[in-house]
XYZ file of C-alpha atoms in Angstrom:
687
model
C -38.039 46.652 -12.767
C -39.589 49.644 -11.002
C -42.070 48.857 -8.241
C -44.782 51.455 -7.619
C -44.242 53.396 -4.413
C -47.871 52.779 -3.450
C -47.160 49.025 -3.415
C -44.092 49.510 -1.201
C -46.123 51.529 1.288
C -48.897 48.931 1.334
C -46.337 46.149 1.822
C -44.648 47.897 4.754
C -48.051 48.498 6.353
C -48.741 44.747 6.336
C -45.449 43.431 7.725
C -44.111 43.827 11.243
C -40.431 44.748 11.456
C -40.227 43.006 14.859
C -41.275 39.693 13.282
C -38.874 40.120 10.354
C -35.859 41.022 12.495
C -36.835 38.449 15.129
C -36.189 35.635 12.644
C -32.499 36.570 12.631
C -31.914 38.309 15.971
C -32.940 37.200 19.462
C -34.994 40.107 20.753
C -36.220 40.909 24.236
C -38.770 43.527 25.254
C -37.185 46.650 26.715
C -39.729 49.365 27.433
C -41.675 50.319 24.309
C -39.062 48.709 22.032
C -37.265 45.385 21.563
C -33.531 45.028 22.191
C -30.907 42.573 20.990
C -27.291 42.122 19.945
C -26.590 43.979 16.724
C -26.159 41.577 13.766
C -24.013 44.087 11.894
C -21.100 44.373 14.343
C -19.722 42.403 17.287
C -20.941 43.473 20.710
C -21.565 41.952 24.154
C -24.165 44.410 25.446
C -27.375 44.892 23.438
C -27.477 48.211 21.599
C -29.718 47.115 18.708
C -33.260 48.498 19.073
C -36.390 47.651 17.076
C -39.418 49.926 17.388
C -42.850 48.351 16.693
C -44.437 51.805 16.759
C -42.116 53.397 14.213
C -41.540 50.123 12.318
C -37.836 50.946 12.369
C -34.586 49.387 13.624
C -31.527 51.286 14.870
C -28.176 50.304 16.351
C -26.732 52.812 18.788
C -23.319 51.205 18.350
C -22.713 51.144 14.588
C -25.512 53.436 13.452
C -27.233 50.991 11.099
C -30.958 51.730 10.742
C -33.898 51.258 8.410
C -37.214 49.465 7.856
C -38.016 45.799 7.165
C -36.840 46.020 3.554
C -33.588 47.699 4.572
C -32.919 45.022 7.190
C -33.176 42.188 4.649
C -30.903 44.092 2.251
C -28.292 44.754 4.962
C -28.440 41.443 6.833
C -29.389 38.870 4.173
C -27.564 40.528 1.294
C -30.725 40.775 -0.799
C -31.257 43.313 -3.517
C -34.136 45.738 -3.120
C -36.301 43.702 -5.515
C -35.438 40.437 -3.750
C -36.278 41.898 -0.345
C -39.626 43.221 -1.593
C -40.489 39.858 -3.160
C -39.514 38.004 0.013
C -41.778 40.175 2.175
C -44.583 40.063 -0.385
C -44.495 36.275 -0.371
C -44.833 36.254 3.425
C -47.907 38.481 3.290
C -49.565 36.911 0.247
C -49.161 40.015 -1.931
C -48.159 39.903 -5.591
C -45.373 42.208 -6.721
C -46.232 44.134 -9.895
C -43.966 42.674 -12.570
C -44.449 45.219 -15.340
C -41.722 47.705 -16.177
C -42.884 51.147 -15.192
C -43.115 53.140 -18.365
C -43.768 56.879 -18.398
C -47.439 56.045 -18.767
C -47.276 53.773 -15.718
C -45.583 56.454 -13.691
C -48.242 58.903 -14.778
C -50.990 56.526 -13.694
C -49.298 55.933 -10.340
C -48.954 59.658 -9.831
C -52.615 60.110 -10.750
C -53.632 57.465 -8.217
C -51.572 59.170 -5.520
C -53.091 62.511 -6.471
C -56.577 60.941 -6.254
C -55.870 59.674 -2.734
C -54.589 63.085 -1.709
C -57.664 64.722 -3.223
C -60.011 62.370 -1.386
C -58.228 63.080 1.898
C -58.511 66.821 1.246
C -62.257 66.499 0.574
C -62.776 64.499 3.763
C -60.729 66.954 5.833
C -62.780 69.865 4.462
C -66.035 68.065 5.290
C -64.752 67.269 8.787
C -63.974 70.933 9.382
C -67.484 71.872 8.236
C -69.025 69.294 10.570
C -67.021 70.676 13.501
C -68.165 74.207 12.709
C -71.760 73.014 12.503
C -71.521 71.386 15.937
C -70.626 74.717 17.518
C -73.851 76.337 16.303
C -76.210 73.399 16.952
C -77.337 73.397 20.618
C -79.303 70.186 20.129
C -76.142 68.285 19.125
C -74.090 69.899 21.907
C -76.745 68.971 24.465
C -76.704 65.392 23.226
C -72.937 65.099 23.739
C -73.182 66.724 27.165
C -75.937 64.294 28.026
C -73.555 61.481 27.207
C -71.077 63.017 29.644
C -68.594 64.320 27.049
C -66.702 67.565 27.521
C -65.804 70.115 24.871
C -62.151 69.232 25.345
C -62.613 65.557 24.516
C -64.873 66.438 21.558
C -62.125 68.683 20.225
C -59.463 66.026 20.710
C -61.394 63.513 18.609
C -62.621 66.143 16.128
C -66.328 65.444 16.712
C -68.824 67.301 14.538
C -72.436 67.376 13.438
C -74.031 66.732 10.032
C -77.204 68.859 9.743
C -80.605 67.527 8.738
C -80.709 68.850 5.149
C -80.409 66.499 2.195
C -77.796 68.693 0.433
C -76.071 70.549 3.257
C -72.632 69.866 1.785
C -73.618 71.879 -1.306
C -72.887 75.001 0.744
C -69.396 73.676 1.499
C -68.500 72.334 -1.942
C -69.622 74.658 -4.744
C -69.409 71.782 -7.252
C -71.842 69.389 -5.602
C -71.615 67.117 -8.658
C -67.849 66.709 -8.163
C -67.139 62.928 -8.523
C -64.802 63.144 -5.524
C -67.757 63.715 -3.214
C -69.270 60.384 -4.256
C -65.922 58.559 -4.308
C -65.169 59.725 -0.775
C -68.540 58.396 0.434
C -69.879 61.810 1.448
C -72.550 61.927 -1.246
C -74.849 59.196 -2.564
C -75.780 59.231 -6.266
C -79.035 57.633 -7.420
C -78.087 55.719 -10.561
C -81.601 55.914 -12.035
C -82.062 59.677 -12.095
C -78.563 60.891 -11.099
C -79.966 62.712 -8.080
C -77.468 63.383 -5.292
C -77.865 63.761 -1.563
C -75.691 63.764 1.569
C -74.985 60.350 3.079
C -74.805 61.742 6.638
C -77.793 63.739 7.903
C -78.672 64.734 11.489
C -75.836 62.719 13.001
C -72.954 63.218 15.398
C -69.872 62.789 13.212
C -66.781 60.843 14.276
C -63.841 61.397 11.904
C -61.854 58.216 11.274
C -58.100 58.792 10.999
C -55.328 56.536 9.815
C -52.161 56.098 11.809
C -50.705 59.205 10.156
C -53.608 61.316 11.394
C -55.244 61.772 7.984
C -59.060 61.713 7.815
C -60.075 58.689 5.718
C -63.782 58.368 6.543
C -66.566 59.031 9.039
C -68.876 57.289 11.424
C -72.224 58.961 12.066
C -74.269 58.347 15.224
C -77.970 59.179 14.968
C -79.432 61.602 17.508
C -82.540 60.065 18.977
C -84.089 56.774 17.920
C -83.589 56.715 14.132
C -82.051 53.882 12.151
C -79.448 52.828 11.521
C -77.955 53.741 14.869
C -74.473 54.012 13.339
C -73.769 54.803 9.699
C -70.232 54.388 8.382
C -68.411 55.564 5.286
C -68.364 52.958 2.510
C -65.176 51.328 1.253
C -63.147 53.871 -0.737
C -59.602 54.060 -2.141
C -58.477 55.518 1.210
C -60.791 53.703 3.651
C -60.820 49.949 4.288
C -62.732 49.164 7.468
C -61.213 45.677 7.720
C -57.784 47.244 8.277
C -58.369 50.428 10.250
C -59.221 50.948 13.924
C -61.070 53.947 15.291
C -59.104 55.875 17.891
C -55.743 54.206 17.237
C -54.159 57.474 16.151
C -55.389 59.232 19.297
C -54.434 56.301 21.567
C -50.815 55.849 20.455
C -49.164 57.433 23.480
C -51.624 55.957 25.970
C -50.878 52.436 24.709
C -47.289 52.741 25.881
C -48.131 54.112 29.315
C -51.014 51.690 29.966
C -49.195 48.671 28.559
C -52.249 47.278 26.775
C -54.953 48.188 24.251
C -58.669 47.905 25.027
C -60.742 46.955 21.965
C -64.379 48.047 22.283
C -67.474 47.793 20.092
C -68.309 51.431 19.288
C -67.042 54.941 18.650
C -68.830 56.367 21.683
C -67.125 53.828 23.945
C -63.709 55.007 22.744
C -64.430 58.703 23.238
C -66.164 58.266 26.599
C -63.445 55.992 27.960
C -60.772 58.482 26.921
C -62.496 61.097 29.069
C -62.897 58.668 31.952
C -59.205 57.810 32.147
C -58.879 54.970 29.630
C -57.333 56.697 26.628
C -55.917 53.378 25.373
C -59.254 52.248 23.875
C -59.922 51.640 20.166
C -62.871 50.215 18.210
C -63.420 48.280 15.010
C -65.206 50.188 12.257
C -68.611 48.568 12.018
C -67.211 45.114 11.332
C -65.965 42.075 13.193
C -62.359 42.076 14.375
C -60.109 40.763 11.594
C -56.609 39.229 11.683
C -55.339 42.449 10.091
C -56.764 44.409 13.012
C -54.979 42.138 15.488
C -51.713 42.297 13.579
C -51.852 46.090 13.568
C -52.542 46.230 17.316
C -49.517 44.075 18.105
C -47.298 46.660 16.449
C -48.039 48.957 19.355
C -48.391 46.642 22.345
C -47.985 43.038 23.456
C -51.267 42.976 25.372
C -54.784 43.161 23.899
C -58.040 43.108 25.883
C -61.250 42.687 23.890
C -64.203 44.231 25.719
C -67.703 43.129 24.669
C -71.211 43.324 26.049
C -72.326 40.249 27.948
C -75.336 39.588 25.682
C -75.498 37.072 22.841
C -74.346 39.637 20.263
C -71.295 40.399 22.402
C -70.489 36.702 22.675
C -70.683 36.317 18.899
C -68.392 39.312 18.421
C -65.922 37.825 20.903
C -66.008 34.508 19.069
C -65.047 36.216 15.816
C -62.301 38.154 17.578
C -60.952 34.849 18.905
C -60.612 33.508 15.364
C -58.710 36.624 14.309
C -56.426 36.616 17.355
C -55.392 32.946 17.500
C -52.711 33.102 14.748
C -50.951 35.903 16.671
C -51.164 34.396 20.177
C -47.442 33.821 20.672
C -45.895 32.988 24.030
C -44.817 36.616 24.636
C -48.235 38.166 23.964
C -51.310 38.488 26.160
C -54.855 38.310 24.750
C -57.871 38.547 27.047
C -61.653 38.826 26.725
C -63.688 41.046 29.033
C -67.426 40.348 29.271
C -69.422 42.985 31.114
C -72.948 42.411 32.453
C -75.571 42.449 29.696
C -76.991 45.770 30.888
C -73.628 47.578 30.662
C -71.156 48.783 28.084
C -67.696 50.083 29.128
C -68.927 53.681 29.298
C -71.896 52.953 31.578
C -69.894 50.548 33.748
C -67.187 53.123 34.513
C -69.770 55.811 35.262
C -71.678 53.571 37.671
C -68.841 51.738 39.419
C -65.802 53.960 38.824
C -62.381 53.672 37.195
C -60.883 51.321 39.760
C -63.724 48.825 39.426
C -63.386 48.814 35.653
C -59.601 48.447 35.890
C -60.151 45.463 38.184
C -62.542 43.946 35.628
C -59.808 44.276 32.998
C -57.285 42.529 35.261
C -59.697 39.645 35.766
C -60.617 39.358 32.072
C -60.760 35.853 30.622
C -57.447 34.680 29.083
C -57.498 33.503 25.480
C -56.718 29.930 26.544
C -59.808 29.764 28.746
C -62.065 31.361 26.157
C -60.820 28.926 23.511
C -61.796 25.992 25.727
C -65.153 27.610 26.525
C -65.880 28.199 22.826
C -64.842 24.658 21.885
C -66.967 23.197 24.702
C -70.169 24.888 23.552
C -73.082 22.403 23.485
C -70.809 19.571 24.664
C -71.859 17.249 27.479
C -68.466 16.255 28.847
C -70.065 13.550 30.972
C -70.640 11.474 27.826
C -68.289 10.032 25.232
C -70.292 11.731 22.498
C -69.929 15.127 24.146
C -66.180 14.706 24.563
C -65.891 13.623 20.910
C -67.771 16.769 19.924
C -65.344 18.843 21.970
C -62.453 17.215 20.121
C -64.014 18.086 16.771
C -64.735 21.691 17.736
C -61.392 22.319 19.439
C -59.154 21.021 16.668
C -59.594 23.882 14.127
C -59.114 26.479 16.879
C -56.019 24.819 18.332
C -54.458 24.457 14.889
C -54.637 28.231 14.353
C -52.238 28.828 17.242
C -48.557 29.423 16.414
C -46.084 26.837 17.658
C -44.964 27.397 21.220
C -45.516 26.606 24.886
C -49.081 27.975 24.899
C -50.122 25.631 22.122
C -48.608 22.610 23.880
C -50.215 23.482 27.216
C -53.614 23.857 25.593
C -53.169 20.480 23.943
C -52.623 18.942 27.382
C -55.665 20.681 28.897
C -57.900 19.662 26.026
C -56.623 16.091 26.182
C -57.616 15.916 29.864
C -61.123 17.177 29.094
C -61.494 14.742 26.189
C -60.021 11.987 28.396
C -57.235 11.018 26.005
C -53.483 10.968 26.384
C -51.836 14.100 24.986
C -49.889 12.094 22.408
C -53.021 10.193 21.461
C -55.030 13.378 20.866
C -52.246 14.902 18.804
C -52.062 11.734 16.707
C -55.848 11.663 16.275
C -55.961 15.262 15.115
C -53.096 14.618 12.719
C -54.988 11.696 11.198
C -58.161 13.748 10.912
C -56.285 16.602 9.247
C -54.833 14.145 6.726
C -58.311 12.721 6.141
C -59.729 16.200 5.565
C -57.073 16.874 2.976
C -57.579 13.509 1.275
C -61.318 13.918 0.915
C -61.336 17.670 0.336
C -63.488 18.629 -2.670
C -61.926 20.091 -5.780
C -61.248 23.795 -5.532
C -64.065 26.000 -6.759
C -63.255 29.201 -8.612
C -63.968 32.483 -6.865
C -65.215 30.884 -3.659
C -66.045 33.474 -1.042
C -63.939 33.165 2.135
C -66.948 33.916 4.316
C -68.878 31.063 2.721
C -65.976 28.666 3.168
C -65.734 29.501 6.857
C -69.463 29.072 7.236
C -69.322 25.674 5.505
C -66.669 24.511 7.929
C -68.629 25.817 10.900
C -71.781 24.086 9.703
C -69.976 20.809 9.140
C -68.733 20.900 12.725
C -72.206 21.691 14.033
C -73.974 19.023 11.959
C -71.350 16.345 12.498
C -72.153 15.856 16.184
C -68.568 15.246 17.144
C -67.226 13.752 13.920
C -64.792 15.098 11.371
C -65.807 17.971 9.154
C -67.263 16.850 5.853
C -66.529 18.214 2.392
C -68.771 21.168 1.688
C -71.804 20.502 -0.486
C -73.837 23.096 -2.312
C -77.261 21.734 -3.263
C -79.578 23.563 -5.643
C -82.393 24.240 -3.237
C -84.555 25.716 -5.998
C -84.609 22.531 -8.100
C -87.239 19.813 -7.636
C -85.963 16.578 -6.148
C -85.832 13.386 -8.194
C -88.690 10.905 -7.756
C -87.975 8.988 -4.583
C -88.964 5.705 -6.184
C -86.189 5.766 -8.762
C -83.630 3.069 -8.048
C -80.051 4.204 -7.552
C -78.809 1.164 -5.598
C -76.298 -1.147 -7.301
C -74.829 -4.074 -5.318
C -71.085 -4.389 -5.005
C -71.033 -7.211 -7.609
C -72.526 -4.850 -10.154
C -75.541 -7.103 -10.872
C -78.702 -5.407 -9.747
C -81.829 -7.529 -9.271
C -83.934 -4.389 -8.986
C -85.371 -3.170 -12.264
C -85.265 0.569 -12.799
C -88.593 2.248 -13.335
C -89.067 3.681 -16.797
C -88.767 7.446 -16.376
C -91.846 7.888 -18.564
C -93.972 5.409 -16.613
C -97.262 6.858 -15.466
C -98.409 5.652 -12.015
C -101.983 4.343 -12.019
C -101.990 3.811 -15.777
C -104.998 2.001 -17.270
C -102.555 -0.434 -18.858
C -101.862 -1.961 -15.423
C -98.647 -2.564 -13.584
C -97.277 -4.978 -16.152
C -96.942 -2.385 -18.894
C -95.238 0.978 -19.092
C -96.861 3.887 -20.848
C -94.661 6.415 -22.620
C -96.055 9.869 -22.493
C -95.116 12.262 -25.298
C -92.691 15.017 -24.318
C -94.452 18.120 -23.019
C -95.161 20.899 -25.455
C -92.716 23.776 -25.041
C -94.538 26.829 -23.727
C -91.645 29.211 -23.295
C -89.225 29.861 -20.436
C -90.462 29.175 -16.926
C -89.853 31.253 -13.843
C -87.627 29.442 -11.374
C -89.863 28.477 -8.460
C -89.155 30.083 -5.121
C -86.913 27.820 -3.063
C -86.804 27.280 0.673
C -83.727 29.483 0.835
C -85.625 32.229 -1.053
C -88.457 32.016 1.456
C -86.068 32.090 4.419
C -84.384 35.166 2.942
C -87.766 36.908 2.619
C -88.653 36.174 6.226
C -85.329 37.433 7.586
C -85.179 40.494 5.340
C -88.750 41.389 6.264
C -88.259 40.773 9.985
C -84.559 41.061 10.778
C -85.177 40.581 14.513
C -85.750 36.880 13.774
C -81.986 36.493 13.347
C -81.549 36.812 17.112
C -83.802 33.765 17.661
C -81.635 31.419 15.587
C -79.025 29.051 16.979
C -75.384 29.068 15.930
C -75.976 25.941 13.855
C -78.715 27.770 11.934
C -76.422 30.738 11.301
C -73.655 28.470 10.009
C -76.004 26.527 7.731
C -77.512 29.654 6.165
C -74.141 31.309 5.626
C -72.832 28.094 4.022
C -75.480 28.083 1.292
C -74.234 28.745 -2.238
C -74.450 32.230 -3.720
C -76.474 34.345 -3.702
C -78.086 33.055 -0.495
C -74.971 32.313 1.584
C -73.264 35.683 1.004
C -76.585 37.437 1.666
C -77.062 35.696 5.017
C -73.413 36.354 5.987
C -73.907 40.040 5.172
C -77.216 40.084 7.066
C -75.523 38.600 10.143
C -72.850 41.292 9.979
C -75.460 44.050 9.644
C -77.458 42.670 12.566
C -74.361 42.490 14.752
C -73.295 46.021 13.847
C -76.585 47.921 13.750
C -79.330 45.731 15.180
C -82.636 44.882 13.520
C -83.300 47.127 10.508
C -86.362 47.502 8.303
C -86.386 46.302 4.700
C -86.236 49.813 3.234
C -83.072 50.573 5.226
C -81.548 47.191 4.390
C -82.210 47.770 0.707
C -80.364 51.096 0.860
C -77.386 49.527 2.672
C -77.385 46.646 0.204
C -76.679 48.814 -2.831
C -73.658 47.524 -4.705
C -73.749 44.054 -3.143
C -73.787 41.141 -5.651
C -76.990 39.728 -4.142
C -78.933 43.022 -4.028
C -80.930 42.341 -7.211
C -81.979 38.846 -6.115
C -82.948 40.046 -2.644
C -85.135 42.785 -4.113
C -86.788 40.231 -6.399
C -87.469 37.846 -3.506
C -89.075 40.613 -1.482
C -91.158 41.678 -4.501
C -92.384 38.079 -4.933
C -93.894 38.326 -1.474
C -96.324 40.925 -2.820
C -97.278 39.252 -6.109
C -100.514 37.898 -4.674
C -101.278 40.835 -2.426
C -104.691 42.416 -2.663
C -104.593 45.854 -4.263
C -104.225 48.533 -1.623
C -102.897 46.167 1.036
C -99.216 46.299 0.149
C -98.394 48.423 3.195
C -100.647 46.541 5.584
C -99.499 45.318 8.972
C -96.709 42.719 8.580
C -97.352 39.098 9.557
C -97.426 38.198 13.218
C -93.814 37.745 14.449
C -94.726 34.471 16.162
C -96.109 33.066 12.904
C -93.037 34.247 10.999
C -90.767 32.629 13.605
C -92.612 29.315 13.324
C -92.490 29.411 9.530
C -88.766 30.170 9.578
C -88.166 27.298 12.012
C -90.005 24.941 9.662
C -87.937 26.094 6.678
C -84.649 25.753 8.547
C -85.583 22.240 9.645
C -86.294 21.247 6.035
C -83.049 22.840 4.834
C -81.161 20.949 7.524
C -82.813 17.691 6.463
C -81.698 18.306 2.872
C -78.170 19.008 4.045
C -77.972 15.935 6.264
C -79.295 13.746 3.454
C -76.456 14.886 1.212
C -73.919 14.288 3.976
C -75.299 10.762 4.423
C -74.707 10.097 0.735
C -71.143 11.353 1.023
C -70.534 9.185 4.097
C -71.772 6.074 2.264
C -69.534 6.916 -0.680
C -66.523 7.165 1.633
C -67.513 3.908 3.343
C -67.633 2.077 0.014
C -63.978 2.909 -0.641
C -62.883 1.110 2.531
C -60.398 3.904 3.276
C -62.486 5.724 5.873
C -63.220 3.409 8.832
C -65.365 6.040 10.564
C -67.641 6.695 7.587
C -70.184 4.019 8.505
C -70.535 5.358 12.058
C -70.756 8.872 10.682
C -73.599 7.783 8.404
C -75.508 6.257 11.340
C -75.166 9.453 13.364
C -76.313 11.608 10.453
C -79.179 9.233 9.676
C -80.440 9.302 13.266
C -80.208 13.074 13.325
C -82.181 13.350 10.069
C -84.887 10.974 11.343
C -85.295 13.096 14.455
C -85.554 16.277 12.392
C -88.089 14.681 10.049
C -90.215 13.779 13.065
C -89.870 17.354 14.301
C -90.882 18.705 10.882
C -93.931 16.438 10.844
C -94.924 17.668 14.297
C -94.585 21.293 13.196
C -96.666 20.582 10.112
C -99.372 18.935 12.193
C -99.393 21.817 14.653
C -99.852 24.343 11.849
């Protein structure tokens, strides 16, 4: 069986040779590399070196060397195919099983040629942007105003995309070349096939992979336009969830500094490099992912995440924590730096100097402390209920940690805060994990990971300190059943309550002793699905994105946990808000192209204008305060629906007799729902 070379390269990019070799050889850090006793020949002094940067091992004694695949073949006696399958299984990849026929080889070669062609197109565009910067005083003045020198701009290959809609047509004679659209440089309108440049009047930041090849761009608007940052879309050569801006340029500085500084934006990376912190990188318009963290640990054992001190920065840090926990081994350092809300790293260094910023980095919050802070959110540790909530919120975070001394120490610290013995807390969490697995719902096909995470987060928030509940996806657009219908059946199976006839007409002239059957309604054709609460909430947030900032974490989790298309839309909206701030609907609609929920979102926004008076479609939008109150009312009603379903599930679990906490869970949920219903009534009365 022939395995495509592209698969081998992708596999080697996802594994860490230090982790692979470390399973067989005891390694210790020695400078930029790891050292140990060579497994291929007898020796007393370590001469076996493993390089995380080069992803290569070498023995200075016997001369053996190679990558992760070669190590398994040499040390474990595996064949090439066996070694590839072993590594693929560890990373969750599937090895192509088909025999590579001449046609397959031709297709693989074509794919490689396509990637090379895309890289060539992007490199050519980058060169044109750099040339344009030299002849555009306005762009040069902007960079100088940000304190950047020509030398640092040259090092990072900064450029400028001019204002014209088809400026690249002068660079690429065939403006209709499909490669321009595939590379993300040109946008094609599907309706009329019109083409225009994606980047216009922006400072251009070329994004390079670890080999130095240009794989995409980030464009920063000059002035006050929106969006502030515009990034290349996903392409065959660019995957923003895997790449880090500035990593190629920071490689050498990572070794000398001993740590990597992860920031929130391109400008932070470039400015910090000029100010003496060349070891900074940034995520590419997305939250920090586990793949980002894994890649960083190939170059250093110490990562410092630097975020703004505002609420958006805290949310970004929380997501980075989730991505970092699985890699927080005992030999690695992970910290979180929170600057004052009015500062980013660039402005802080300029105002207080390099030494002050370096001191801030030294005093950054360790991962262990941030984990406890995140788990303690909204917990009153002076009450039993608050400590129980801490237990519920800490468990999923603690379980992400790899086995080791750090995990055990955190267990002890959390046990003290929860006021339980360490062994007792570990036993409790083990029982809860078993309960989660026992009552987990059947797997749903094609469930979105983001929605699953949101469901879990919502369950923790709604549970008020109890175990997470199985996710439930109600149809918010369907009318509820009549509340008078009897669904109660005693445990003996003999109900003394007579069910109402579903065709009974209340207030019938035949009196209460008779039931009147109404004839079935005459079919009048298909009906339009009525707008649901989730539809209305989507309209409010799409029309006034700034409302997202006013919502609590519990609201975010609930919205993102809704079934498609609402949940994925809200998760995407949260990501857009975090990355680019509040955007108008027209800009959101452009960014939304290609998303599975784009059509529904457009329809929901169009429904908002169905009853508009002719000529008033572009009138002043509703008062933000009124929109905020309406959104709060909708979220309260959605939460009531959710809690009602969780109550039903708790009663079902209680009836089995296998879940001793189900009855208490039901009481807590019921009390919470009653309080929310009272709140909803008060809001209704106030309006």
